[in-house]
Short mmCIF file of C-alpha atoms and ligand atoms in Angstrom, two decimals:
data_model
loop_
_atom_site.label_atom_id
_atom_site.label_comp_id
_atom_site.label_asym_id
_atom_site.label_seq_id
_atom_site.Cartn_x
_atom_site.Cartn_y
_atom_site.Cartn_z
CA MET A 1 29.36 2.93 12.50
CA THR A 2 27.86 3.36 9.10
CA GLU A 3 28.68 -0.14 7.65
CA VAL A 4 26.15 -2.78 8.24
CA GLN A 5 27.04 -6.48 8.57
CA LEU A 6 24.47 -8.22 6.46
CA ASP A 7 23.62 -11.93 6.41
CA LEU A 8 21.50 -12.55 3.37
CA THR A 9 20.41 -15.63 1.55
CA VAL A 10 20.02 -15.29 -2.19
CA ASN A 11 18.72 -18.14 -4.32
CA GLY A 12 19.50 -20.63 -1.42
CA ARG A 13 23.18 -19.31 -0.99
CA ARG A 14 23.98 -17.51 2.20
CA HIS A 15 26.13 -14.36 1.93
CA ARG A 16 27.81 -12.31 4.63
CA LEU A 17 28.54 -8.79 3.64
CA SER A 18 29.67 -5.47 4.81
CA ILE A 19 27.80 -2.69 3.06
CA PRO A 20 26.99 0.98 3.61
CA ALA A 21 23.78 1.58 5.33
CA HIS A 22 22.05 3.38 2.53
CA TYR A 23 22.61 0.63 -0.08
CA SER A 24 19.30 -0.88 -1.50
CA LEU A 25 18.78 -4.51 -1.92
CA LEU A 26 19.19 -3.86 -5.71
CA ASP A 27 22.64 -2.32 -5.14
CA VAL A 28 23.77 -5.45 -3.22
CA LEU A 29 22.38 -7.85 -5.82
CA ARG A 30 23.89 -6.11 -8.82
CA ASP A 31 27.16 -4.50 -7.43
CA GLU A 32 28.11 -6.73 -4.56
CA LEU A 33 26.82 -10.13 -5.76
CA GLU A 34 27.04 -9.43 -9.45
CA LEU A 35 23.56 -10.89 -10.10
CA THR A 36 22.80 -8.51 -12.88
CA GLY A 37 19.67 -10.38 -14.11
CA THR A 38 17.67 -7.94 -11.91
CA LYS A 39 17.52 -4.75 -13.94
CA THR A 40 17.66 -1.16 -12.73
CA ASN A 41 15.68 1.88 -13.99
CA CYS A 42 13.51 4.44 -12.10
CA LEU A 43 14.74 3.72 -8.59
CA GLU A 44 11.28 4.80 -7.31
CA ALA A 45 9.26 1.60 -7.23
CA GLU A 46 7.36 2.85 -10.34
CA CYS A 47 8.53 0.51 -13.10
CA GLY A 48 9.18 -2.91 -11.55
CA VAL A 49 12.24 -3.95 -13.48
CA CYS A 50 14.11 -4.59 -10.15
CA THR A 51 11.47 -6.84 -8.88
CA VAL A 52 12.76 -9.79 -6.73
CA VAL A 53 11.00 -12.13 -4.29
CA LEU A 54 11.67 -11.38 -0.54
CA ASP A 55 10.36 -14.01 1.93
CA GLY A 56 7.86 -15.04 -0.65
CA LYS A 57 6.56 -11.59 -1.70
CA SER A 58 7.37 -9.45 -4.66
CA VAL A 59 9.23 -6.27 -3.76
CA ALA A 60 10.90 -3.50 -5.75
CA SER A 61 14.54 -4.00 -4.74
CA CYS A 62 15.41 -0.44 -5.49
CA THR A 63 13.29 0.86 -2.62
CA VAL A 64 14.14 -1.80 0.01
CA LEU A 65 17.17 -1.05 2.14
CA ALA A 66 19.48 -4.01 2.16
CA ALA A 67 20.03 -3.56 5.89
CA GLN A 68 16.25 -4.31 6.37
CA CYS A 69 16.87 -7.72 4.71
CA GLN A 70 18.89 -9.06 7.60
CA GLY A 71 18.53 -12.83 7.81
CA ARG A 72 15.99 -12.92 5.09
CA GLN A 73 15.44 -15.01 1.81
CA VAL A 74 15.77 -13.41 -1.62
CA ALA A 75 14.90 -15.15 -4.92
CA THR A 76 16.04 -13.53 -8.18
CA VAL A 77 15.61 -14.56 -11.81
CA GLU A 78 19.05 -16.30 -11.75
CA GLY A 79 17.65 -18.83 -9.25
CA LEU A 80 14.49 -19.89 -11.30
CA ALA A 81 15.97 -22.43 -13.64
CA GLU A 82 17.22 -25.89 -12.28
CA GLY A 83 20.34 -26.48 -14.15
CA ALA A 84 19.34 -26.53 -17.87
CA ALA A 85 15.65 -26.89 -17.08
CA LEU A 86 13.92 -23.65 -17.39
CA HIS A 87 11.06 -22.76 -14.90
CA PRO A 88 7.54 -23.06 -16.47
CA LEU A 89 7.07 -19.36 -16.45
CA GLN A 90 10.35 -18.84 -18.42
CA GLU A 91 9.40 -21.64 -20.88
CA ALA A 92 5.93 -20.12 -21.33
CA PHE A 93 7.37 -16.67 -22.07
CA ILE A 94 9.55 -18.03 -24.70
CA GLU A 95 6.84 -20.09 -26.25
CA PHE A 96 4.14 -17.38 -26.29
CA GLY A 97 6.46 -14.65 -27.71
CA ALA A 98 6.11 -12.61 -24.55
CA VAL A 99 9.64 -11.24 -24.76
CA GLN A 100 10.63 -8.47 -27.15
CA CYS A 101 13.55 -6.23 -25.92
CA GLY A 102 13.57 -8.35 -22.75
CA TYR A 103 14.46 -5.51 -20.36
CA CYS A 104 11.23 -5.96 -18.12
CA ILE A 105 11.26 -9.61 -18.30
CA PRO A 106 13.30 -10.50 -15.14
CA GLY A 107 11.10 -8.30 -13.18
CA MET A 108 7.83 -9.45 -14.83
CA ILE A 109 8.69 -13.06 -14.18
CA MET A 110 9.54 -12.50 -10.58
CA THR A 111 6.31 -10.58 -10.17
CA ALA A 112 4.42 -13.39 -11.80
CA LYS A 113 6.17 -15.95 -9.68
CA ALA A 114 5.29 -14.41 -6.29
CA PHE A 115 1.78 -13.87 -7.52
CA LEU A 116 1.24 -17.54 -8.75
CA ASP A 117 2.64 -18.85 -5.52
CA GLU A 118 -0.08 -17.06 -3.62
CA ASN A 119 -2.80 -17.58 -6.40
CA PRO A 120 -2.28 -20.92 -8.23
CA ARG A 121 -5.49 -20.50 -10.14
CA PRO A 122 -5.59 -16.95 -11.34
CA THR A 123 -8.14 -15.28 -13.74
CA ARG A 124 -6.77 -13.08 -16.66
CA GLU A 125 -8.04 -10.06 -14.80
CA SER A 126 -6.19 -10.96 -11.60
CA VAL A 127 -2.96 -11.41 -13.62
CA ARG A 128 -3.26 -7.91 -15.15
CA GLU A 129 -3.84 -6.52 -11.70
CA ALA A 130 -0.88 -8.33 -10.33
CA ILE A 131 1.46 -7.01 -13.01
CA ALA A 132 0.12 -3.37 -12.75
CA GLY A 133 3.39 -2.33 -10.97
CA THR A 134 5.72 -3.83 -13.71
CA LEU A 135 5.89 -1.89 -16.92
CA CYS A 136 6.65 -3.34 -20.25
CA ARG A 137 7.04 -0.78 -23.24
CA CYS A 138 7.25 -3.39 -25.96
CA THR A 139 4.69 -6.23 -25.77
CA GLY A 140 1.44 -4.59 -25.03
CA TYR A 141 1.03 -7.08 -22.27
CA GLN A 142 -1.34 -9.52 -24.11
CA LYS A 143 1.31 -12.16 -24.68
CA ILE A 144 2.70 -11.71 -21.21
CA VAL A 145 -0.75 -12.42 -19.78
CA ASP A 146 -1.06 -15.41 -22.00
CA ALA A 147 2.20 -16.85 -20.89
CA ILE A 148 1.47 -16.33 -17.18
CA MET A 149 -1.95 -17.98 -17.58
CA ALA A 150 -0.30 -20.99 -19.37
CA ALA A 151 2.46 -21.21 -16.83
CA ALA A 152 -0.10 -21.17 -14.05
CA GLN A 153 -1.81 -24.23 -15.64
CA ARG A 154 1.38 -26.11 -16.00
CA LEU A 155 2.44 -25.39 -12.48
CA SER A 156 -0.79 -26.63 -11.02
CA GLN A 157 -0.68 -29.78 -13.18
CA GLN A 158 2.88 -30.40 -11.91
CA GLY A 159 1.65 -29.93 -8.29
CA GLU A 160 -1.08 -32.32 -8.83
CA ARG A 161 1.34 -34.96 -10.25
CA ALA A 162 3.80 -34.46 -7.54
CA MET B 1 27.11 9.82 2.87
CA LYS B 2 27.16 8.59 6.53
CA LEU B 3 23.80 7.00 7.17
CA GLU B 4 23.53 5.03 10.37
CA PHE B 5 21.30 1.95 10.45
CA LEU B 6 19.77 1.13 13.82
CA ALA B 7 17.84 -2.18 14.40
CA PRO B 8 16.10 -2.12 17.77
CA GLN B 9 14.30 -5.29 18.89
CA THR B 10 11.95 -3.54 21.32
CA LEU B 11 9.74 -0.54 21.33
CA GLN B 12 11.53 0.87 24.33
CA ASP B 13 14.95 0.68 22.50
CA ALA B 14 13.47 2.34 19.39
CA VAL B 15 12.17 5.27 21.46
CA THR B 16 15.45 5.48 23.47
CA MET B 17 17.39 5.58 20.18
CA ALA B 18 15.29 8.30 18.71
CA LYS B 19 15.38 10.43 21.85
CA ALA B 20 19.21 10.19 21.90
CA ARG B 21 19.53 11.56 18.41
CA GLY B 22 17.06 14.39 18.83
CA GLY B 23 15.30 14.97 15.61
CA ALA B 24 18.23 13.72 13.54
CA ALA B 25 16.96 10.12 13.31
CA ARG B 26 13.92 8.93 11.44
CA PHE B 27 11.93 5.60 11.95
CA ILE B 28 11.63 3.50 8.90
CA ALA B 29 8.86 0.97 8.19
CA GLY B 30 8.35 -0.16 4.57
CA GLY B 31 10.57 2.67 3.48
CA THR B 32 8.62 3.43 0.32
CA ASP B 33 8.22 7.14 1.19
CA LEU B 34 11.31 7.63 3.22
CA ILE B 35 13.82 6.07 0.80
CA ILE B 36 12.43 7.75 -2.27
CA GLN B 37 12.17 11.18 -0.62
CA ALA B 38 15.81 10.81 0.84
CA ARG B 39 17.13 9.78 -2.54
CA LYS B 40 15.29 12.56 -4.52
CA SER B 41 16.34 15.30 -2.21
CA GLY B 42 19.81 13.97 -1.49
CA ALA B 43 19.04 14.61 2.21
CA TRP B 44 19.30 11.37 4.16
CA PRO B 45 18.63 11.58 7.86
CA GLU B 46 21.71 10.94 10.11
CA ALA B 47 20.17 7.66 11.10
CA VAL B 48 17.28 5.42 10.32
CA ILE B 49 15.76 3.36 13.03
CA ASN B 50 14.16 0.14 11.70
CA LEU B 51 10.83 -0.67 13.19
CA GLN B 52 10.40 -3.92 11.16
CA GLN B 53 11.99 -6.21 13.79
CA ILE B 54 9.99 -5.07 16.79
CA PRO B 55 7.41 -7.78 17.40
CA GLY B 56 3.60 -7.22 17.76
CA PHE B 57 2.83 -4.43 15.39
CA GLY B 58 2.24 -6.52 12.33
CA GLU B 59 -1.32 -7.83 13.02
CA ILE B 60 -4.95 -6.80 12.34
CA LYS B 61 -6.84 -7.59 15.57
CA GLY B 62 -10.52 -7.72 16.47
CA THR B 63 -13.77 -9.49 15.41
CA GLY B 64 -15.92 -6.36 15.38
CA PRO B 65 -17.26 -4.04 16.17
CA ASN B 66 -13.88 -3.07 17.50
CA PHE B 67 -10.71 -3.63 15.32
CA SER B 68 -7.14 -2.41 15.42
CA LEU B 69 -4.46 -2.38 12.77
CA GLY B 70 -0.84 -2.73 13.95
CA SER B 71 1.13 0.18 12.49
CA LEU B 72 3.26 -2.19 10.50
CA VAL B 73 0.39 -3.89 8.79
CA THR B 74 0.95 -3.75 5.08
CA HIS B 75 -1.56 -2.57 2.54
CA ARG B 76 -1.48 -6.05 0.98
CA GLN B 77 -2.67 -7.46 4.33
CA ILE B 78 -5.56 -5.01 4.53
CA GLU B 79 -6.51 -5.73 0.90
CA ARG B 80 -6.73 -9.40 1.60
CA GLU B 81 -8.31 -9.22 5.15
CA ILE B 82 -11.48 -11.32 5.06
CA ARG B 83 -12.91 -9.50 8.22
CA PHE B 84 -13.12 -6.37 6.05
CA ALA B 85 -14.95 -8.02 3.15
CA GLY B 86 -18.50 -6.74 3.19
CA ALA B 87 -19.50 -3.70 5.19
CA LEU B 88 -15.91 -2.63 5.70
CA GLU B 89 -15.03 -3.09 2.09
CA ALA B 90 -13.77 0.51 1.79
CA LEU B 91 -10.74 -0.41 3.76
CA ARG B 92 -9.80 -3.05 1.26
CA GLU B 93 -10.64 -0.70 -1.61
CA SER B 94 -8.34 1.98 -0.23
CA ALA B 95 -5.46 -0.38 0.38
CA CYS B 96 -5.64 -2.12 -2.95
CA VAL B 97 -5.07 1.09 -5.06
CA ILE B 98 -1.76 1.95 -3.43
CA GLY B 99 1.02 1.31 -5.90
CA GLY B 100 1.48 -2.13 -7.32
CA HIS B 101 1.98 -5.45 -5.49
CA GLN B 102 5.60 -4.61 -4.92
CA VAL B 103 4.68 -1.47 -3.02
CA ARG B 104 1.77 -2.91 -1.14
CA ASN B 105 3.88 -5.90 -0.02
CA VAL B 106 6.00 -3.56 2.05
CA ALA B 107 4.31 -0.23 2.57
CA THR B 108 2.52 0.08 5.93
CA VAL B 109 -0.57 1.77 7.04
CA GLY B 110 1.40 3.58 9.95
CA GLY B 111 3.76 4.95 7.20
CA ASN B 112 0.87 6.09 5.11
CA LEU B 113 -0.42 8.12 8.15
CA CYS B 114 2.83 9.30 9.53
CA ASN B 115 3.98 10.40 6.13
CA ALA B 116 0.73 12.62 5.97
CA SER B 117 0.53 13.27 2.30
CA PRO B 118 -2.64 15.13 1.40
CA ALA B 119 -3.25 12.25 -1.01
CA ALA B 120 -2.56 9.38 1.41
CA ASP B 121 -5.25 6.81 0.50
CA MET B 122 -5.83 5.15 3.83
CA VAL B 123 -6.69 8.50 5.53
CA PRO B 124 -10.34 9.21 4.21
CA ILE B 125 -11.85 5.90 5.19
CA LEU B 126 -10.00 5.87 8.59
CA LEU B 127 -11.40 9.47 9.20
CA CYS B 128 -14.94 8.08 8.53
CA LEU B 129 -14.41 5.39 10.99
CA ASN B 130 -13.31 7.93 13.66
CA ALA B 131 -9.97 6.00 13.96
CA GLU B 132 -7.69 6.83 16.78
CA VAL B 133 -3.82 6.33 16.66
CA ALA B 134 -1.74 5.19 19.51
CA LEU B 135 1.78 6.81 20.01
CA ALA B 136 4.48 5.70 22.30
CA GLY B 137 7.42 8.01 23.05
CA SER B 138 9.82 9.10 25.77
CA GLU B 139 6.99 11.00 27.46
CA GLY B 140 4.80 7.90 27.61
CA ARG B 141 1.83 6.68 25.65
CA ARG B 142 -1.14 8.68 24.21
CA VAL B 143 -4.10 8.12 21.93
CA VAL B 144 -4.91 10.83 19.39
CA PRO B 145 -7.84 10.99 17.01
CA LEU B 146 -6.61 10.60 13.44
CA ALA B 147 -8.54 13.84 12.63
CA ASN B 148 -6.15 15.71 15.13
CA PHE B 149 -3.10 13.70 14.29
CA ILE B 150 -2.59 15.07 10.84
CA GLU B 151 -2.18 18.76 10.85
CA GLY B 152 -1.35 19.59 7.19
CA PRO B 153 0.78 18.48 4.24
CA ARG B 154 3.39 16.20 5.86
CA LYS B 155 2.75 17.64 9.20
CA THR B 156 1.48 15.54 12.22
CA VAL B 157 1.52 16.07 15.93
CA ARG B 158 3.84 13.18 16.41
CA ALA B 159 7.11 14.03 18.35
CA SER B 160 10.27 12.78 16.66
CA ASP B 161 10.75 10.06 19.40
CA GLU B 162 7.13 8.83 19.11
CA VAL B 163 6.35 5.55 17.46
CA MET B 164 2.89 4.90 16.07
CA THR B 165 1.88 1.54 17.46
CA GLU B 166 -1.69 0.99 16.30
CA ILE B 167 -4.74 2.39 14.73
CA ALA B 168 -8.07 1.52 16.39
CA PHE B 169 -11.67 2.01 15.27
CA ALA B 170 -15.09 0.78 15.76
CA ALA B 171 -17.64 -0.22 13.15
CA PRO B 172 -21.00 1.67 13.23
CA ALA B 173 -23.69 0.02 15.36
CA GLN B 174 -26.60 -0.05 12.77
CA LYS B 175 -26.73 -1.63 9.34
CA PHE B 176 -24.02 0.03 7.26
CA SER B 177 -21.73 -0.28 4.38
CA SER B 178 -18.73 1.70 3.11
CA THR B 179 -17.12 2.66 -0.28
CA PHE B 180 -13.88 4.19 -1.33
CA LEU B 181 -13.40 5.72 -4.80
CA LYS B 182 -10.16 7.29 -6.16
CA GLY B 183 -9.85 9.52 -9.15
CA GLY B 184 -6.71 9.42 -11.27
CA ARG B 185 -5.73 9.51 -14.90
CA ARG B 186 -5.28 5.70 -14.94
CA ARG B 187 -6.47 2.85 -12.75
CA ALA B 188 -3.20 1.60 -11.47
CA MET B 189 -0.05 3.15 -10.00
CA GLU B 190 -1.47 6.63 -9.71
CA ILE B 191 -1.52 9.27 -7.05
CA SER B 192 -5.04 10.37 -6.32
CA ILE B 193 -6.27 13.62 -7.73
CA VAL B 194 -9.43 13.23 -5.47
CA ALA B 195 -10.17 10.33 -3.08
CA MET B 196 -13.56 9.93 -1.50
CA ALA B 197 -14.58 7.57 1.28
CA GLY B 198 -17.99 7.09 2.79
CA VAL B 199 -19.74 5.10 5.53
CA VAL B 200 -23.57 5.13 5.47
CA SER B 201 -25.91 3.50 7.97
CA ALA B 202 -29.59 2.76 7.54
CA SER B 203 -32.07 3.45 10.23
CA PRO B 204 -34.89 0.98 10.89
CA ASP B 205 -37.37 3.14 8.93
CA GLY B 206 -35.17 2.92 5.79
CA LYS B 207 -33.56 6.31 5.92
CA MET B 208 -29.87 7.30 5.70
CA THR B 209 -28.34 7.87 9.07
CA ASP B 210 -24.89 8.36 10.69
CA VAL B 211 -23.55 9.25 7.14
CA ARG B 212 -19.78 9.95 7.18
CA LEU B 213 -17.91 11.22 4.15
CA ALA B 214 -14.25 12.11 3.93
CA MET B 215 -12.31 13.58 1.04
CA GLY B 216 -8.56 13.33 0.32
CA ALA B 217 -6.23 15.05 -2.21
CA ALA B 218 -8.62 18.07 -2.60
CA GLY B 219 -7.01 20.29 0.08
CA PRO B 220 -3.93 20.56 2.41
CA LYS B 221 -5.19 17.55 4.30
CA ALA B 222 -7.99 14.99 4.09
CA ILE B 223 -11.26 16.21 5.71
CA ARG B 224 -14.60 15.02 6.82
CA LEU B 225 -17.45 16.60 4.78
CA THR B 226 -19.52 17.75 7.87
CA GLU B 227 -21.91 19.99 5.89
CA ALA B 228 -22.79 17.14 3.48
CA GLU B 229 -23.07 14.67 6.33
CA LYS B 230 -25.50 16.94 8.24
CA PHE B 231 -27.63 17.38 5.19
CA LEU B 232 -27.85 13.63 4.51
CA GLU B 233 -29.10 12.75 7.96
CA GLY B 234 -32.52 11.30 7.82
CA LYS B 235 -32.81 11.64 4.04
CA VAL B 236 -33.97 8.95 1.51
CA LEU B 237 -31.86 8.67 -1.58
CA SER B 238 -33.02 10.77 -4.56
CA LYS B 239 -31.58 12.58 -7.53
CA ASP B 240 -32.01 15.95 -5.71
CA VAL B 241 -30.36 14.67 -2.50
CA LEU B 242 -27.41 13.43 -4.50
CA GLU B 243 -27.23 16.68 -6.40
CA GLU B 244 -27.00 18.70 -3.22
CA THR B 245 -24.50 16.31 -1.72
CA GLY B 246 -22.24 16.87 -4.72
CA MET B 247 -22.58 20.63 -4.39
CA LEU B 248 -21.75 20.53 -0.75
CA ALA B 249 -18.63 18.45 -1.27
CA ALA B 250 -17.43 20.60 -4.12
CA ALA B 251 -17.76 23.67 -1.99
CA ALA B 252 -15.73 22.01 0.87
CA ALA B 253 -12.81 21.21 -1.53
CA SER B 254 -9.88 23.69 -1.49
CA PRO B 255 -7.80 22.04 -4.18
CA ILE B 256 -4.60 23.08 -5.95
CA ASP B 257 -3.54 23.31 -9.61
CA ASP B 258 -0.71 20.88 -10.27
CA VAL B 259 0.60 18.60 -13.04
CA ARG B 260 -2.03 15.94 -12.34
CA ALA B 261 -5.25 18.13 -12.47
CA SER B 262 -6.47 21.77 -12.31
CA ALA B 263 -8.14 22.95 -9.20
CA SER B 264 -11.43 23.31 -10.99
CA PHE B 265 -11.41 19.72 -12.29
CA ARG B 266 -10.63 18.53 -8.81
CA ARG B 267 -13.52 20.52 -7.42
CA HIS B 268 -15.71 18.97 -10.14
CA LEU B 269 -14.57 15.52 -9.34
CA ALA B 270 -15.16 16.04 -5.59
CA GLY B 271 -18.91 16.54 -6.35
CA VAL B 272 -19.10 13.56 -8.70
CA TYR B 273 -17.27 11.25 -6.27
CA ALA B 274 -19.40 12.42 -3.27
CA ARG B 275 -22.45 11.52 -5.21
CA ARG B 276 -21.28 8.13 -6.32
CA VAL B 277 -19.93 7.21 -2.99
CA VAL B 278 -23.27 7.93 -1.19
CA GLU B 279 -25.24 6.12 -3.91
CA LEU B 280 -23.02 3.07 -4.00
CA SER B 281 -22.85 2.89 -0.14
CA TRP B 282 -26.60 2.98 0.08
CA ASN B 283 -27.05 0.35 -2.54
CA ARG B 284 -24.49 -1.87 -0.77
CA ILE B 285 -26.41 -1.81 2.39
CA SER B 286 -29.24 -3.61 0.85
CA GLU B 287 -27.03 -5.99 -1.05
CA LEU B 288 -25.15 -7.00 2.02
CA ASN B 289 -28.40 -7.69 3.93
CA ASP B 290 -29.92 -9.67 0.96
CA ASP B 291 -26.86 -11.75 0.88
CA ARG B 292 -27.12 -12.50 4.45
CA SER B 293 -30.82 -13.57 4.38
CA ALA B 294 -30.11 -15.64 1.26
CA ALA B 295 -27.24 -17.34 3.08
C1 FAD C 301 5.28 3.57 -6.72
C2 FAD C 301 4.55 4.11 -5.49
C3 FAD C 301 3.16 4.27 -5.56
C4 FAD C 301 2.44 4.72 -4.50
N1 FAD C 301 1.12 5.10 -4.56
C5 FAD C 301 0.49 5.52 -3.49
C6 FAD C 301 -0.91 5.67 -3.57
O1 FAD C 301 -1.59 5.37 -4.56
N2 FAD C 301 -1.55 6.11 -2.49
C7 FAD C 301 -0.91 6.43 -1.27
O2 FAD C 301 -1.55 6.86 -0.43
N3 FAD C 301 0.41 6.22 -1.18
C8 FAD C 301 1.11 5.75 -2.34
N4 FAD C 301 2.49 5.66 -2.13
C9 FAD C 301 3.11 6.09 -0.92
C10 FAD C 301 3.52 5.02 0.08
O3 FAD C 301 3.72 3.72 -0.43
C11 FAD C 301 2.55 5.00 1.33
O4 FAD C 301 2.32 6.16 1.91
C12 FAD C 301 3.11 3.94 2.39
O5 FAD C 301 1.95 3.53 3.09
C13 FAD C 301 4.09 4.47 3.35
O6 FAD C 301 4.47 3.33 4.21
P1 FAD C 301 5.92 2.82 4.52
O7 FAD C 301 5.82 1.71 5.55
O8 FAD C 301 6.64 2.55 3.23
O9 FAD C 301 6.47 4.19 5.15
P2 FAD C 301 8.05 4.73 5.44
O10 FAD C 301 8.69 5.17 4.10
O11 FAD C 301 8.92 3.66 5.95
O12 FAD C 301 7.74 5.90 6.44
C14 FAD C 301 7.08 7.08 5.98
C15 FAD C 301 7.18 8.04 7.17
O13 FAD C 301 6.47 7.67 8.23
C16 FAD C 301 7.36 7.53 9.38
N5 FAD C 301 6.91 6.37 10.00
C17 FAD C 301 6.66 5.10 9.46
N6 FAD C 301 6.22 4.20 10.28
C18 FAD C 301 6.03 4.84 11.46
C19 FAD C 301 5.68 4.54 12.78
N7 FAD C 301 5.11 3.27 13.03
N8 FAD C 301 5.89 5.40 13.78
C20 FAD C 301 6.30 6.61 13.55
N9 FAD C 301 6.73 7.01 12.22
C21 FAD C 301 6.61 6.16 11.24
C22 FAD C 301 8.76 7.45 8.78
O14 FAD C 301 9.82 8.05 9.62
C23 FAD C 301 8.68 8.28 7.53
O15 FAD C 301 8.73 9.72 7.81
C24 FAD C 301 3.22 5.01 -3.36
C25 FAD C 301 4.49 4.94 -3.16
C26 FAD C 301 5.21 4.40 -4.25
C27 FAD C 301 6.73 4.25 -4.22
S1 FES C 302 13.98 0.47 -10.71
FE1 FES C 302 12.93 -0.33 -9.04
S2 FES C 302 10.81 -0.17 -9.71
FE2 FES C 302 11.94 0.95 -11.25
S1 FES C 303 9.96 -6.65 -23.60
FE1 FES C 303 10.77 -4.65 -23.79
S2 FES C 303 9.99 -3.60 -22.04
FE2 FES C 303 9.00 -5.58 -21.91
#
């Protein structure tokens, strides 16, 4: 028995899949569920382009076995926007010019999402530390940090209003 | 590829499954070492036995002086553990340099010890704390000092059907503090080229006592620097004392040349980091106690 029966919830939708035991969570997201917003690159947890949020925590989906996600909740970049309304992180990334080629951005945004959920009032230093595992070869990070700081402020204002 | 995935719900089942497959099955915790090694070498084990669904090994217990880390405790948990803020800061300092958030959110302390890389960053401070690891296997349970658990690069005394369940240690009895420093080419996402941990206590007459130093990545396995420790007993901090400490640490290193650093640079760093760890730990003792009297 090398196939695993997997029950996985992605962006609020429950999936039941039969997958080979060695599949990573990234394999399942991209190849089985065709959620190709999550990117693939080093496959060694070094670059962070494959970052998704698993039960509230950022993980490198390339180095998590899908079978270990039985019954768990995954959030990917595709689930951030609500209809046509972008998430404050997405809005801020556009507004601050934090996107160049864009390849790192889904992973960067999901890294930031998990971090801000745990740390609603970050410092620039803590943001830099939080994204240390997510590489960007274009932007030089300055504008990414600006965008995350701005999004943090908007999210906490929204939280206060709610 | 025909990998089998086994998901035991109890410790007993995990041990039985491993026993039944001889050495052909491997336990998996966070998977950050196992998956990458298997993928790189193309040699997956016949089966992986998932430890993550077994309840009870994910907690940090104790209020001091005795503590225990469940083997499935993640580096992120240790880094954020408020009980380790202060005198046991070196535990948090060791955990917080392991990969990025994505790695630390899943990678476990048990995996770090069982993988037994010479550069495993949790090992030096746990050696300083005289940690003992608990193993449960088909032959029963046993407790092994961490110093005897790791035998060499990727070699431990663990039998293939033994699960590491917890890591226990006691904080020193006198006023003390701890420090961990890691040398690498960049600050984040770097395998240590030298790692140094220290625990220093102060005797009532203001001298260093019960000094413990451990060094990783500068030999086949992390070691306690017993010569430097003996030398520091009863000393007061001075430039000469630090100088001698650095020399003893460098002499104890048996480093290799590799892509990250030359052996001679590693030896040099061993001396530098030993000096810094002792000096910083000593200064931290008074900082900690000033804080307390001010509070
Ligand atoms: C990008 C990246 C950066 C990294 N940086 C560092 C770093 O800076 N410093 C550092 O020290 N490490 C680093 N690591 C290595 C790794 O993350 C750690 O060693 C980690 O703690 C291993 O834990 P795990 O739970 O992922 O282990 P796994 O991969 O699940 O297991 C590792 C080994 O231990 C065995 N095992 C695991 N748990 C148990 C148990 N409870 N009982 C018995 N056997 C068990 C497994 O069978 C396997 O052989 C890095 C890894 C990556 C991918
Ligand atoms: S592809 Fe997963 S971290 Fe690079
Ligand atoms: S925008 Fe190109 S890698 Fe980040």
